[in-house]
mmCIF file of C-alpha atoms in Angstrom:
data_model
loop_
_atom_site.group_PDB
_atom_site.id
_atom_site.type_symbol
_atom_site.label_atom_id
_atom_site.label_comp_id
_atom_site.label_asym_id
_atom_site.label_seq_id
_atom_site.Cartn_x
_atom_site.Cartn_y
_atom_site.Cartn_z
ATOM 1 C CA UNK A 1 8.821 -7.286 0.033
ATOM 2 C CA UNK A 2 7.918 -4.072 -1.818
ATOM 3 C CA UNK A 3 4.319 -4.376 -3.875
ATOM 4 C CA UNK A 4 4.379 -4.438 -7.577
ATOM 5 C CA UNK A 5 3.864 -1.029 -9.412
ATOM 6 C CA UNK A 6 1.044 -0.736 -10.551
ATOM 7 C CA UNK A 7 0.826 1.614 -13.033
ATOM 8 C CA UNK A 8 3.998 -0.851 -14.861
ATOM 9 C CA UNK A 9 3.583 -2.222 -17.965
ATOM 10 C CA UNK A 10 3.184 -5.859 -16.263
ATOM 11 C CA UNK A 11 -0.436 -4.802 -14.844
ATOM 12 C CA UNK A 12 -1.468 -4.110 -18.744
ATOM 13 C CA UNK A 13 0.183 -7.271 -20.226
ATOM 14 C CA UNK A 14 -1.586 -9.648 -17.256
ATOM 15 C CA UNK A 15 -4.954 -8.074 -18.844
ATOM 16 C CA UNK A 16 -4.795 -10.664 -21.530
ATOM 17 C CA UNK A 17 -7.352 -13.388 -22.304
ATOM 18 C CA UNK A 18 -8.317 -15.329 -19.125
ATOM 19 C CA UNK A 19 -5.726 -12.784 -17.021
ATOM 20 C CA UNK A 20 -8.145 -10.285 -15.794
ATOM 21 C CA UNK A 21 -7.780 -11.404 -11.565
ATOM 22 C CA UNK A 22 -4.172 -11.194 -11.910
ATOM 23 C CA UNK A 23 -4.036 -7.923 -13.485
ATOM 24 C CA UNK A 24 -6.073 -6.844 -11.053
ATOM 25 C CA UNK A 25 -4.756 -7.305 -8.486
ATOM 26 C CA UNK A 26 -1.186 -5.592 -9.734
ATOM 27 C CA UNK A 27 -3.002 -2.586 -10.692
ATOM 28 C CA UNK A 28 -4.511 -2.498 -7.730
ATOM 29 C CA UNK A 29 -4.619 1.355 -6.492
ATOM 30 C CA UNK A 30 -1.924 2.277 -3.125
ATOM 31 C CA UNK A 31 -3.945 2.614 -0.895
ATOM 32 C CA UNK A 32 -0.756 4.526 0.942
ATOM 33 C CA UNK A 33 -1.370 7.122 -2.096
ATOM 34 C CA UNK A 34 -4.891 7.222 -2.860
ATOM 35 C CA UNK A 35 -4.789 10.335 -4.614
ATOM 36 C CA UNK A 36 -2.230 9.802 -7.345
ATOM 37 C CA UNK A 37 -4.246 9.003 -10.885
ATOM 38 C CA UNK A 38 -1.933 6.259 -12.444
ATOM 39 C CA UNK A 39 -2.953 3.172 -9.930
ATOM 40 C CA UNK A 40 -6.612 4.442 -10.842
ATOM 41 C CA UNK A 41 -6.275 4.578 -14.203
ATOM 42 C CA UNK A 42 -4.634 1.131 -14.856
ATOM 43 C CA UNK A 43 -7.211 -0.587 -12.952
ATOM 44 C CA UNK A 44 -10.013 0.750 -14.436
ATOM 45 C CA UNK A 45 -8.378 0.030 -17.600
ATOM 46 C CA UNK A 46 -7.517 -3.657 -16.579
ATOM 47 C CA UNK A 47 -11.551 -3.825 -15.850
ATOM 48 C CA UNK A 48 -12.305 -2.137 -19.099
ATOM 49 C CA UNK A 49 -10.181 -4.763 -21.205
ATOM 50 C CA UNK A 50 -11.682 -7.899 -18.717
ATOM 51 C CA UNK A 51 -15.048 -6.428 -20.190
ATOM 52 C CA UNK A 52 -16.244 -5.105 -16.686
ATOM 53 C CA UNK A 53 -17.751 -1.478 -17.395
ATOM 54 C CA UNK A 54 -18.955 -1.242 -14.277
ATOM 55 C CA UNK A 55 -15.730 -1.763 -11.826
ATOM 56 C CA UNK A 56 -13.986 0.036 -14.323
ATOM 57 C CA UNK A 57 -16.049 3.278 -13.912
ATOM 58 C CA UNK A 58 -16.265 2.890 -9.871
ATOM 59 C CA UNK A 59 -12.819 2.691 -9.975
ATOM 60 C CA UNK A 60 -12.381 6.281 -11.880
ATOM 61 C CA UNK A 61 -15.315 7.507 -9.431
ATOM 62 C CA UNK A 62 -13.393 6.134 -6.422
ATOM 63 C CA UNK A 63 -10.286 8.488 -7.705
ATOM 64 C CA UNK A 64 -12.380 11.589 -8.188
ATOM 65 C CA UNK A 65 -13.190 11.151 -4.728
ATOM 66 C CA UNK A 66 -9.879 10.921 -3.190
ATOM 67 C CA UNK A 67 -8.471 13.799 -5.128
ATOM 68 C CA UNK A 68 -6.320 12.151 -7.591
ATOM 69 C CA UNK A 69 -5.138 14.273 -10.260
ATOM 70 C CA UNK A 70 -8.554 14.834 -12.090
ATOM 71 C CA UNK A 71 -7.873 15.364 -16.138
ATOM 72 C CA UNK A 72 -7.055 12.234 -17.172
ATOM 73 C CA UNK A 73 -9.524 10.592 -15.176
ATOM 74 C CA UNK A 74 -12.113 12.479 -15.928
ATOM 75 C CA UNK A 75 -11.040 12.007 -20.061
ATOM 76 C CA UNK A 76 -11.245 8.069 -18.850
ATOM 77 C CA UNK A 77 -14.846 8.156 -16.918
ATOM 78 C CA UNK A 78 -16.335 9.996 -19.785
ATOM 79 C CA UNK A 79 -15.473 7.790 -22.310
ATOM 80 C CA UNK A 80 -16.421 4.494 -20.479
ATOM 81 C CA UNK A 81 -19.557 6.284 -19.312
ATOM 82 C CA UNK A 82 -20.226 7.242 -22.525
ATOM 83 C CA UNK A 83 -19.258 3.715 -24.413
ATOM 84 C CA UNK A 84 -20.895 1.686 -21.768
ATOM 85 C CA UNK A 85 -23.623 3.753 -22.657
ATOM 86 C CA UNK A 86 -23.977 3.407 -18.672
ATOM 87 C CA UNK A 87 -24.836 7.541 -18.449
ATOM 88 C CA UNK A 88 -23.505 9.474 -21.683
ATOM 89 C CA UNK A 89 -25.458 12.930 -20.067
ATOM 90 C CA UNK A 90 -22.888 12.483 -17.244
ATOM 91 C CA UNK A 91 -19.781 11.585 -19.560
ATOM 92 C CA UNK A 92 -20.705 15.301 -21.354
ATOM 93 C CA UNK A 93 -21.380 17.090 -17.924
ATOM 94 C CA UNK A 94 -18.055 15.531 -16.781
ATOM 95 C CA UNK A 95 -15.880 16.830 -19.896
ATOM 96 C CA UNK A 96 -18.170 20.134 -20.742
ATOM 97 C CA UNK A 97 -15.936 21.969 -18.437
ATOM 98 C CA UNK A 98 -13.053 21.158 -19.204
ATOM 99 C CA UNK A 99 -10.496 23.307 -22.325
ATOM 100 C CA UNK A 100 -11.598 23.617 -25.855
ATOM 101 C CA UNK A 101 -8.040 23.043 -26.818
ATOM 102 C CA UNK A 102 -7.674 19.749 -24.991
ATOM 103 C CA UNK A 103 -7.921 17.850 -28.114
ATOM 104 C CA UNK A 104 -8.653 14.422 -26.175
ATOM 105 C CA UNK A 105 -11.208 16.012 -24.137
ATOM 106 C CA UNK A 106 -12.743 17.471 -26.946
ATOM 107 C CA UNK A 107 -12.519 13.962 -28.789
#
């Protein structure tokens, strides 16, 4: 049986009211490919959505640390650290670096 994708659309939808376990565990990161960013990113946004700041950010931390593709998911920590008010001097350390002409960075 091959696993659900879960970066697909399906993950995003099961994030509805009362949903959040089952989206969760279709976003789910592979843990064959731990260091692609799209696994990451869904879950943390399935947490995010379930109200769960905290998962959601660990998750994003968790794909910093296996390498995964890092610009998006550093755009994604910031902003949760930042709205979760969690550590907003981290969320601008974390996107400081990054290019004045990335207009969602710079957003």
């Amino acid at each position: 049986m091959v696993p659900p994708d879960p970066t697909s659309p399906a993950a995003l939808q099961a994030a509805g009211p009362g949903r959040a376990r089952q989206a969760i565990v279709l976003a789910h990161p592979d843990h064959s490919r731990p260091d692609t960013a799209d696994a990451y990113l869904t879950l943390a946004y399935v947490y995010w959505q379930a109200g769960q700041p905290e998962p959601a950010i660990a998750t994003l931390e968790q794909a910093l640390a296996h390498h995964a593709p890092d610009r998006d998911v550093r755009i994604r920590l910031g902003l949760y650290l930042a709205e979760s008010h969690a550590n907003p001097g981290r969320a601008i350390a974390l996107l400081e670096g990054m290019s004045a002409e990335d207009v969602e960075a710079v957003n």
